[in-house]
Amino acid sequence: MAMKDRIKERSIGLFERKGFSETSIQDIVEALNVTKGTFYYYYSSKEQLLMEIHKEYIDDLLQRQRRIIDSGGSQKDKLKSVIHLLISDIARNGDSGKVFFREMRHLTEDNATDIKKRREQFRHNIEEILRHGAESGEFRKQLRPDITALAVLGITNWTYQWFNAKGELTADELAEIYSSIVLDGIHTRNEE
Amino acid sequence: MAMKDRIKERSIGLFERKGFSETSIQDIVEALNVTKGTFYYYYSSKEQLLMEIHKEYIDDLLQRQRRIIDSGGSQKDKLKSVIHLLISDIARNGDSGKVFFREMRHLTEDNATDIKKRREQFRHNIEEILRHGAESGEFRKQLRPDITALAVLGITNWTYQWFNAKGELTADELAEIYSSIVLDGIHTRNEE
Amino acid sequence: MAMKDRIKERSIGLFERKGFSETSIQDIVEALNVTKGTFYYYYSSKEQLLMEIHKEYIDDLLQRQRRIIDSGGSQKDKLKSVIHLLISDIARNGDSGKVFFREMRHLTEDNATDIKKRREQFRHNIEEILRHGAESGEFRKQLRPDITALAVLGITNWTYQWFNAKGELTADELAEIYSSIVLDGIHTRNEE
Amino acid sequence: MAMKDRIKERSIGLFERKGFSETSIQDIVEALNVTKGTFYYYYSSKEQLLMEIHKEYIDDLLQRQRRIIDSGGSQKDKLKSVIHLLISDIARNGDSGKVFFREMRHLTEDNATDIKKRREQFRHNIEEILRHGAESGEFRKQLRPDITALAVLGITNWTYQWFNAKGELTADELAEIYSSIVLDGIHTRNEE
DNA sequence: CATGAATGAGAGTTCATTCAT
DNA sequence: AATGAATGAACTCTCATTCAT
């Protein structure tokens, strides 16, 4: 693998374990057995590295979300797929996600604005699924799509705080449970 | 107000705005127009201050949660009350919550373990509500209480990322919407 | 002497010998047997220290120049006194002057502008002496006061490049020679 | 133009604008759209480049000064020619001169000694003109030639600090004024 | 109670230079 | 003739903490 990617990969791991601020350039280069000069040959600053991690993560997510939305299928299926997308990403790509959700604060203003826009795009796309689903009669009409989208994101994103890909629960199972809660709630139904 | 509390209060505000690592003791004492010596007279270290913030926050939450659980009422009402407790706390006490959710990483191991235990207690109490509700037939039996508790915490805690107490939505309204989603889901029902 | 002044004094000596860029904070604090922290307790940056050196130097010079101008006496006497002021300052205060003339480049724009204004004030004051002297008939009318002022400054300031206060020539003697050259030139006169 | 000269030329421009220490090899090669390797193919170090700039400058000056001295003519004419030589060089060759006068400090000891010798030769040659002029009766006998030479150099070299080749004053005019001041002084004469 | 001088370790970053290709 | 990856030392600056007063 190229040095630039090796640096990124190790940094993600260290940022996840110790936090961005608590990880020094020294830590990163020592983990790779290279020198600080090497780091700065590939990245102009620690923040630029963080920015690249963020961009890669959110762009990948947006792209896969786009594919789901463009696919045929009911809005319910699309919503389930988006939930599955987010959860399964933890198993695939866990540390990146954790860094993404925790360390945005350390981007400079310009970069933060950039990333924020893409995050809002992701949220907005979920809102659209909910809105179309309400129009088509799949979803309850009285729930505000904006708040509901945030609820869905809350459930899934919080998973980054506790989910262990090697635990007894698979990402697929968890996505299934979340979908069930979001779609049907926890109340017993008349018909049950 | 006593100096010790003034220090804590200002620190919470600064930690929320800039982050724990990015806030220096200098920042804190300058904001209060005192000197570093004063800080160290009241707190033995920056981390000890963070620990006190955490303890105060979680203990207050646990105490109020306890009161809800000990009150009579259905499990459904208790769950709604806990959701309301968490959301309304943002309006009352927003910065503390944000610091609590973001900065636990900066506690030393011993302190982190201590706080983690209390957080798990809080989560466990929600699990119990869910478990009792399932036993009593209020809630669907096939949903795992542990995962469901984490879903509830996800929805509410994520709110700290975006909720603005001065926005168009009140904490009460938001708690109501969340309860509706959690209890009934977003699907349209037969009877509707 | 107070630490702040000790730092300044030593820094002037080091800047003179090695140059501003080539003198590190480490060099300064080692020469004083203190630590870097101490330096930054008194000066917020290396540049701020340089700025204080510059301000002190030029302000002192301007003040003494003012006294000369406000004294009675012919313009010729005033010019001679200003030349004497500049030369004698080297003996008194040599390193400061060398730093002042060499290191202005290292000030940030705002600070450089500030210092430049005061330097121009000094030059302007010489111009005024020359202008008044021309009006009163003491000095030749066909010489432009602005260029002549720069010539006077050239002669005197260049002295900082080579003059050694401990050499065979005293500052007073040198000032006398310079005055003679500037006033009468090097040509032989008819009457001689 | 050959790469080696292109590097030198650009470097002179950068050194003049930013200073020797503040100009990195990176800056130089970026300005030329080549890589660091190229730089080190032609120059063994940054200092060697500086040395070549110095040598070229002073050797050119010495050579032209020699031509003036070897020409017939009065000492007065020779002195005027040397003043003109120095001033006109600014217009032709401004950046080199500025670098020459400002950055000698950054030569290593051996190189500095070498350059110093040639500078002293230049100064010594002026001294000789003055000495011969005094002997022949052209110049006042009571002025020390060594100090007077330094005064002449002061006036001319200081010009590098402020002269703008594109300003209202030409180099020729300035040389004329300087010569007048040096030769005749600023005093009014009986005969005027 | 509170000050303020001083510490010392470590942070992010820069940069002249080397060298295999 | 030129590249570009890598080095390593040095740089400016920050900061939690200590302690005599």
Coordinates of N, CA and C in Angstrom, one line a residue, chain B:
Chain B
M1 N -22.4 33.6 44.0 CA -22.1 32.2 43.9 C -20.6 32.0 44.4
A2 N -20.4 30.8 44.9 CA -19.0 30.5 45.4 C -18.1 30.4 44.2
M3 N -16.8 30.7 44.4 CA -15.8 30.7 43.3 C -15.7 29.3 42.7
K4 N -15.8 28.3 43.5 CA -15.7 26.9 43.0 C -16.8 26.6 41.9
D5 N -18.0 27.1 42.2 CA -19.1 26.8 41.3 C -19.0 27.8 40.1
R6 N -18.5 29.0 40.3 CA -18.3 29.9 39.2 C -17.3 29.2 38.2
I7 N -16.2 28.6 38.7 CA -15.3 28.0 37.9 C -15.9 26.9 37.1
K8 N -16.7 26.1 37.8 CA -17.3 24.9 37.1 C -18.3 25.4 36.0
E9 N -19.1 26.4 36.3 CA -20.0 26.9 35.4 C -19.4 27.4 34.1
R10 N -18.4 28.2 34.3 CA -17.7 28.8 33.1 C -17.0 27.7 32.3
S11 N -16.4 26.8 33.0 CA -15.7 25.7 32.4 C -16.6 24.9 31.5
I12 N -17.8 24.6 32.0 CA -18.8 23.9 31.2 C -19.1 24.6 29.9
G13 N -19.3 25.9 30.0 CA -19.5 26.7 28.8 C -18.4 26.7 27.8
L14 N -17.2 26.8 28.4 CA -16.0 26.8 27.5 C -15.8 25.4 26.9
F15 N -15.9 24.4 27.7 CA -15.7 23.0 27.2 C -16.8 22.7 26.1
E16 N -18.0 23.2 26.3 CA -19.0 23.0 25.2 C -18.6 23.7 23.9
R17 N -18.1 24.9 24.0 CA -17.9 25.7 22.8 C -16.6 25.2 22.1
K18 N -15.5 25.0 22.9 CA -14.2 24.7 22.3 C -13.8 23.3 22.4
G19 N -14.4 22.5 23.3 CA -13.9 21.2 23.6 C -13.0 21.2 24.8
F20 N -12.9 20.1 25.5 CA -12.1 20.0 26.7 C -10.6 20.2 26.4
S21 N -10.1 19.5 25.5 CA -8.6 19.6 25.2 C -8.3 21.0 24.7
E22 N -9.2 21.6 24.0 CA -8.9 22.9 23.4 C -9.1 24.1 24.4
T23 N -9.6 23.8 25.5 CA -9.8 24.8 26.5 C -8.7 24.7 27.5
S24 N -7.9 25.8 27.7 CA -6.8 25.8 28.6 C -7.2 26.3 30.0
I25 N -6.5 26.0 31.0 CA -6.7 26.6 32.3 C -6.7 28.1 32.2
Q26 N -5.7 28.6 31.4 CA -5.6 30.0 31.1 C -7.0 30.6 30.6
D27 N -7.6 29.9 29.6 CA -8.9 30.3 29.1 C -9.9 30.5 30.3
I28 N -9.9 29.5 31.1 CA -10.9 29.5 32.2 C -10.7 30.6 33.1
V29 N -9.5 30.8 33.6 CA -9.2 31.8 34.6 C -9.3 33.2 34.0
E30 N -9.0 33.3 32.7 CA -9.1 34.6 32.1 C -10.6 35.0 32.0
A31 N -11.4 34.0 31.7 CA -12.9 34.3 31.6 C -13.5 34.8 32.9
L32 N -12.8 34.4 34.0 CA -13.3 34.7 35.3 C -12.5 35.9 36.0
N33 N -11.5 36.3 35.3 CA -10.7 37.4 35.8 C -10.0 37.0 37.1
V34 N -9.6 35.8 37.2 CA -8.7 35.3 38.4 C -7.4 34.7 37.8
T35 N -6.6 34.2 38.7 CA -5.4 33.6 38.2 C -5.3 32.1 38.3
K36 N -4.3 31.6 37.7 CA -4.2 30.1 37.7 C -4.2 29.5 39.1
G37 N -3.5 30.2 40.0 CA -3.4 29.7 41.4 C -4.8 29.5 42.0
T38 N -5.7 30.4 41.7 CA -7.1 30.2 42.2 C -7.7 28.9 41.7
F39 N -7.5 28.6 40.4 CA -8.1 27.4 39.9 C -7.6 26.2 40.7
Y40 N -6.2 26.2 40.9 CA -5.7 25.0 41.6 C -5.9 25.0 43.1
Y41 N -6.4 26.1 43.5 CA -6.8 26.1 44.9 C -8.1 25.3 45.1
Y42 N -9.0 25.3 44.1 CA -10.3 24.6 44.2 C -10.3 23.3 43.5
Y43 N -9.5 23.1 42.5 CA -9.5 21.8 41.8 C -8.0 21.4 41.7
S44 N -7.8 20.1 41.9 CA -6.4 19.7 41.9 C -5.9 19.5 40.5
S45 N -6.8 19.3 39.5 CA -6.4 19.2 38.1 C -7.5 19.5 37.2
K46 N -7.2 19.6 36.0 CA -8.2 19.8 35.0 C -9.2 18.6 34.9
E47 N -8.6 17.5 35.0 CA -9.4 16.3 34.9 C -10.4 16.2 36.1
Q48 N -9.9 16.6 37.3 CA -10.8 16.5 38.4 C -12.0 17.4 38.2
L49 N -11.8 18.5 37.6 CA -13.0 19.4 37.3 C -13.9 18.7 36.4
L50 N -13.3 18.1 35.3 CA -14.2 17.4 34.4 C -15.0 16.3 35.1
M51 N -14.3 15.6 36.0 CA -15.0 14.5 36.7 C -16.1 15.0 37.5
E52 N -15.9 16.2 38.2 CA -17.0 16.7 39.0 C -18.2 17.1 38.1
I53 N -17.9 17.6 36.9 CA -19.0 17.9 36.0 C -19.8 16.7 35.6
H54 N -19.0 15.7 35.3 CA -19.7 14.4 34.9 C -20.5 13.8 36.1
K55 N -19.9 13.8 37.3 CA -20.6 13.2 38.4 C -21.9 14.0 38.7
E56 N -21.8 15.3 38.7 CA -23.0 16.1 39.0 C -24.1 15.8 38.0
Y57 N -23.7 15.7 36.7 CA -24.7 15.5 35.7 C -25.4 14.2 35.8
I58 N -24.6 13.1 35.8 CA -25.2 11.8 35.8 C -25.9 11.5 37.1
D59 N -25.4 12.0 38.2 CA -26.1 11.8 39.5 C -27.5 12.4 39.5
D60 N -27.5 13.6 39.0 CA -28.8 14.4 38.9 C -29.8 13.6 38.0
L61 N -29.3 13.1 36.9 CA -30.1 12.3 36.0 C -30.6 11.1 36.6
L62 N -29.7 10.4 37.3 CA -30.1 9.1 37.9 C -31.2 9.3 39.0
Q63 N -31.0 10.4 39.7 CA -31.9 10.7 40.8 C -33.3 10.9 40.3
R64 N -33.4 11.7 39.2 CA -34.7 12.0 38.6 C -35.3 10.8 37.9
Q65 N -34.4 10.0 37.3 CA -34.9 8.8 36.7 C -35.5 7.9 37.8
R66 N -34.8 7.8 38.9 CA -35.3 7.0 40.1 C -36.7 7.4 40.5
R67 N -36.9 8.7 40.6 CA -38.2 9.2 41.0 C -39.3 8.8 40.0
I68 N -39.0 8.8 38.7 CA -39.9 8.3 37.7 C -40.3 6.9 37.9
I69 N -39.2 6.1 38.1 CA -39.4 4.6 38.2 C -40.3 4.3 39.4
D70 N -40.0 5.0 40.5 CA -40.6 4.7 41.8 C -42.1 5.2 41.8
S71 N -42.4 6.1 40.9 CA -43.8 6.6 40.8 C -44.7 5.5 40.3
G72 N -45.9 5.5 40.7 CA -46.9 4.5 40.1 C -47.0 4.8 38.6
G73 N -47.8 4.1 37.9 CA -48.0 4.4 36.5 C -47.6 3.2 35.6
S74 N -48.1 3.2 34.4 CA -47.8 2.2 33.5 C -46.3 2.3 33.0
Q75 N -45.8 1.2 32.5 CA -44.4 1.3 31.9 C -44.3 2.2 30.8
K76 N -45.4 2.3 30.0 CA -45.4 3.2 28.9 C -45.3 4.7 29.4
D77 N -46.0 5.0 30.5 CA -45.9 6.3 31.0 C -44.5 6.6 31.5
K78 N -43.9 5.6 32.1 CA -42.6 5.7 32.7 C -41.6 6.0 31.5
L79 N -41.7 5.2 30.5 CA -40.8 5.4 29.3 C -40.9 6.8 28.8
K80 N -42.2 7.2 28.6 CA -42.4 8.6 28.1 C -41.7 9.6 29.0
S81 N -41.9 9.4 30.3 CA -41.3 10.3 31.3 C -39.8 10.4 31.2
V82 N -39.2 9.2 31.0 CA -37.7 9.2 30.9 C -37.2 9.9 29.6
I83 N -38.0 9.7 28.5 CA -37.6 10.4 27.3 C -37.8 11.9 27.5
H84 N -38.8 12.3 28.2 CA -39.0 13.7 28.5 C -37.9 14.2 29.4
L85 N -37.6 13.4 30.3 CA -36.5 13.8 31.2 C -35.2 14.2 30.4
L86 N -34.8 13.3 29.5 CA -33.6 13.5 28.8 C -33.7 14.7 27.9
I87 N -34.8 14.9 27.2 CA -34.9 16.0 26.3 C -35.0 17.3 27.0
S88 N -35.8 17.3 28.0 CA -36.0 18.6 28.7 C -34.8 19.1 29.4
D89 N -33.9 18.1 29.7 CA -32.6 18.5 30.3 C -31.8 19.3 29.4
I90 N -31.9 19.1 28.1 CA -31.1 19.9 27.2 C -31.4 21.4 27.3
A91 N -32.7 21.7 27.4 CA -33.1 23.1 27.5 C -32.6 23.7 28.9
R92 N -32.8 23.0 29.9 CA -32.3 23.4 31.3 C -30.8 23.6 31.4
N93 N -30.2 22.6 30.7 CA -28.8 22.3 31.2 C -27.9 21.9 30.1
G94 N -28.2 22.5 28.9 CA -27.7 22.0 27.7 C -26.2 21.7 27.7
D95 N -25.4 22.7 28.1 CA -24.0 22.6 28.0 C -23.4 21.4 28.8
S96 N -23.9 21.2 30.0 CA -23.5 20.1 30.8 C -23.7 18.8 30.0
G97 N -24.8 18.6 29.4 CA -25.1 17.4 28.7 C -24.1 17.2 27.5
K98 N -23.9 18.3 26.8 CA -23.0 18.1 25.7 C -21.6 17.8 26.1
V99 N -21.1 18.4 27.2 CA -19.8 18.0 27.7 C -19.8 16.6 28.2
F100 N -20.9 16.2 28.8 CA -21.1 14.8 29.3 C -21.0 13.8 28.2
F101 N -21.6 14.1 27.1 CA -21.7 13.1 26.1 C -20.4 13.1 25.2
R102 N -19.7 14.2 25.2 CA -18.5 14.3 24.3 C -17.2 14.0 25.0
E103 N -17.1 14.4 26.2 CA -15.7 14.5 26.8 C -15.4 13.4 27.8
M104 N -16.2 12.3 27.8 CA -15.8 11.3 28.8 C -14.5 10.7 28.5
R105 N -14.1 10.7 27.3 CA -12.8 10.1 26.9 C -11.7 10.7 27.6
H106 N -11.8 11.9 28.1 CA -10.7 12.6 28.8 C -10.6 12.3 30.3
L107 N -11.4 11.4 30.8 CA -11.2 11.0 32.2 C -10.2 9.9 32.2
T108 N -9.5 9.9 33.3 CA -8.5 8.8 33.5 C -9.3 7.5 33.7
E109 N -8.6 6.4 33.7 CA -9.3 5.1 33.6 C -10.2 4.9 34.8
D110 N -9.7 5.2 36.0 CA -10.5 5.0 37.2 C -11.7 5.8 37.2
N111 N -11.6 7.0 36.9 CA -12.8 7.9 36.8 C -13.7 7.5 35.7
A112 N -13.1 7.1 34.6 CA -14.0 6.7 33.5 C -14.8 5.5 33.9
T113 N -14.2 4.5 34.5 CA -14.9 3.3 35.0 C -16.1 3.7 35.9
D114 N -15.8 4.6 36.8 CA -16.8 5.1 37.7 C -18.0 5.7 37.0
I115 N -17.7 6.6 36.1 CA -18.8 7.2 35.3 C -19.6 6.2 34.4
K116 N -18.8 5.3 33.8 CA -19.4 4.3 33.0 C -20.4 3.5 33.7
K117 N -20.1 3.1 35.0 CA -21.0 2.3 35.8 C -22.3 3.1 35.9
R118 N -22.2 4.4 36.2 CA -23.5 5.1 36.4 C -24.3 5.2 35.1
R119 N -23.6 5.4 34.0 CA -24.3 5.5 32.8 C -25.0 4.1 32.5
E120 N -24.3 3.1 32.8 CA -24.9 1.7 32.6 C -26.1 1.5 33.5
Q121 N -26.0 2.1 34.7 CA -27.1 2.0 35.6 C -28.3 2.7 34.9
F122 N -28.1 3.8 34.3 CA -29.2 4.6 33.7 C -29.8 3.8 32.6
R123 N -28.9 3.2 31.8 CA -29.4 2.4 30.7 C -30.1 1.1 31.2
H124 N -29.6 0.5 32.2 CA -30.2 -0.7 32.8 C -31.6 -0.4 33.3
N125 N -31.7 0.8 33.9 CA -33.1 1.2 34.4 C -34.1 1.3 33.2
I126 N -33.6 1.7 32.1 CA -34.6 1.8 30.9 C -34.9 0.4 30.5
E127 N -33.8 -0.4 30.4 CA -34.1 -1.8 30.1 C -35.2 -2.5 31.0
E128 N -35.1 -2.2 32.3 CA -36.0 -2.7 33.2 C -37.5 -2.3 32.9
I129 N -37.6 -1.0 32.6 CA -38.9 -0.5 32.2 C -39.4 -1.3 31.0
L130 N -38.6 -1.5 30.0 CA -39.0 -2.2 28.8 C -39.3 -3.7 29.2
R131 N -38.5 -4.3 30.0 CA -38.7 -5.7 30.4 C -40.0 -5.9 31.1
H132 N -40.3 -5.0 32.1 CA -41.6 -5.1 32.8 C -42.7 -4.8 31.9
G133 N -42.5 -3.9 30.9 CA -43.6 -3.6 30.0 C -43.9 -4.8 29.1
A134 N -42.9 -5.5 28.7 CA -43.1 -6.7 27.9 C -43.8 -7.8 28.7
E135 N -43.4 -7.9 29.9 CA -44.0 -8.9 30.8 C -45.5 -8.6 31.0
S136 N -45.8 -7.3 31.2 CA -47.1 -7.0 31.5 C -48.0 -6.9 30.2
G137 N -47.4 -7.1 29.1 CA -48.1 -7.1 27.8 C -48.2 -5.7 27.2
E138 N -47.6 -4.7 27.8 CA -47.7 -3.4 27.2 C -46.9 -3.3 25.9
F139 N -45.7 -3.9 26.0 CA -44.7 -3.8 24.8 C -44.6 -5.2 24.1
R140 N -44.2 -5.1 22.9 CA -44.0 -6.3 22.1 C -42.9 -7.2 22.7
K141 N -43.2 -8.5 22.7 CA -42.3 -9.4 23.5 C -41.1 -9.7 22.6
Q142 N -41.2 -9.6 21.3 CA -40.0 -10.1 20.5 C -38.9 -9.1 20.4
L143 N -39.0 -7.9 20.9 CA -37.9 -6.9 20.9 C -37.0 -7.1 22.1
R144 N -35.7 -7.2 21.9 CA -34.8 -7.4 23.0 C -34.7 -6.1 23.8
P145 N -34.9 -6.1 25.1 CA -34.9 -4.9 25.9 C -33.6 -4.2 25.8
D146 N -32.5 -4.9 25.8 CA -31.2 -4.2 25.8 C -31.0 -3.4 24.6
I147 N -31.3 -4.0 23.4 CA -31.1 -3.2 22.2 C -32.1 -2.1 22.1
T148 N -33.3 -2.3 22.5 CA -34.3 -1.3 22.5 C -33.9 -0.1 23.4
A149 N -33.4 -0.4 24.5 CA -32.9 0.7 25.4 C -31.9 1.5 24.7
L150 N -31.0 0.9 24.0 CA -29.9 1.6 23.3 C -30.5 2.4 22.1
A151 N -31.6 1.9 21.5 CA -32.3 2.7 20.5 C -32.9 4.0 21.1
V152 N -33.5 3.8 22.2 CA -34.1 5.0 22.9 C -33.0 6.0 23.3
L153 N -31.9 5.5 23.8 CA -30.8 6.4 24.2 C -30.3 7.1 22.9
G154 N -30.2 6.3 21.9 CA -29.7 6.9 20.6 C -30.5 8.1 20.2
I155 N -31.8 7.9 20.1 CA -32.7 9.0 19.6 C -32.5 10.2 20.5
T156 N -32.6 10.0 21.8 CA -32.5 11.2 22.7 C -31.1 11.8 22.8
N157 N -30.1 11.0 22.9 CA -28.8 11.6 23.1 C -28.3 12.3 21.8
W158 N -28.7 11.8 20.7 CA -28.3 12.4 19.4 C -28.9 13.9 19.4
T159 N -29.9 14.1 20.1 CA -30.6 15.4 20.1 C -29.5 16.5 20.6
Y160 N -28.6 16.1 21.4 CA -27.6 17.0 21.9 C -26.8 17.6 20.7
Q161 N -26.8 16.9 19.6 CA -26.0 17.3 18.5 C -26.7 18.4 17.7
W162 N -28.0 18.5 17.8 CA -28.6 19.5 16.8 C -29.7 20.4 17.5
F163 N -30.2 19.9 18.7 CA -31.3 20.7 19.2 C -30.9 22.1 19.7
N164 N -31.7 23.0 19.3 CA -31.5 24.4 19.8 C -32.7 24.8 20.7
A165 N -32.4 25.0 21.9 CA -33.5 25.3 22.9 C -34.3 26.5 22.5
K166 N -33.7 27.4 21.7 CA -34.4 28.6 21.3 C -35.1 28.4 19.9
G167 N -35.1 27.2 19.3 CA -35.7 27.1 18.0 C -37.2 27.0 18.1
E168 N -37.8 26.6 17.0 CA -39.3 26.7 16.9 C -39.9 25.5 17.7
L169 N -39.1 24.5 18.0 CA -39.7 23.3 18.6 C -39.3 23.3 20.1
T170 N -40.3 23.1 21.0 CA -40.0 23.1 22.4 C -39.6 21.6 22.8
A171 N -38.9 21.6 23.9 CA -38.5 20.2 24.4 C -39.7 19.3 24.6
D172 N -40.8 19.9 25.1 CA -42.0 19.1 25.3 C -42.5 18.5 24.0
E173 N -42.6 19.3 23.0 CA -43.1 18.8 21.7 C -42.2 17.8 21.2
L174 N -40.9 18.0 21.3 CA -40.0 17.0 20.7 C -40.1 15.7 21.5
A175 N -40.2 15.7 22.8 CA -40.4 14.5 23.6 C -41.6 13.8 23.1
E176 N -42.6 14.5 22.9 CA -43.9 13.9 22.4 C -43.7 13.2 21.1
I177 N -43.1 13.8 20.2 CA -42.8 13.2 18.9 C -42.0 11.9 19.0
Y178 N -40.9 12.0 19.8 CA -40.0 10.9 20.0 C -40.8 9.7 20.6
S179 N -41.7 10.0 21.6 CA -42.4 9.0 22.2 C -43.4 8.3 21.2
S180 N -43.9 9.1 20.4 CA -44.9 8.5 19.4 C -44.1 7.6 18.4
I181 N -42.9 8.0 18.0 CA -42.2 7.2 17.1 C -41.8 5.9 17.8
V182 N -41.2 6.0 19.0 CA -40.8 4.8 19.7 C -41.9 3.9 20.0
L183 N -43.0 4.4 20.4 CA -44.1 3.5 20.8 C -44.9 3.0 19.6
D184 N -45.2 3.8 18.6 CA -46.0 3.3 17.6 C -45.4 3.2 16.2
G185 N -44.1 3.6 16.1 CA -43.4 3.5 14.8 C -44.0 4.5 13.8
I186 N -43.5 4.4 12.6 CA -43.9 5.3 11.6 C -44.8 4.8 10.6
H187 N -45.0 3.5 10.6 CA -45.9 2.8 9.7 C -47.3 3.3 9.9
T188 N -48.1 3.3 8.8 CA -49.5 3.5 9.0 C -50.1 2.2 9.5
R189 N -51.1 2.4 10.4 CA -51.8 1.2 11.0 C -53.0 0.9 10.2
N190 N -53.4 -0.4 10.3 CA -54.7 -0.8 9.7 C -55.8 0.1 10.1
E191 N -55.9 0.4 11.4 CA -57.1 1.1 11.9 C -57.1 2.6 11.4
E192 N -56.0 3.1 11.0 CA -55.9 4.5 10.6 C -56.7 4.7 9.3

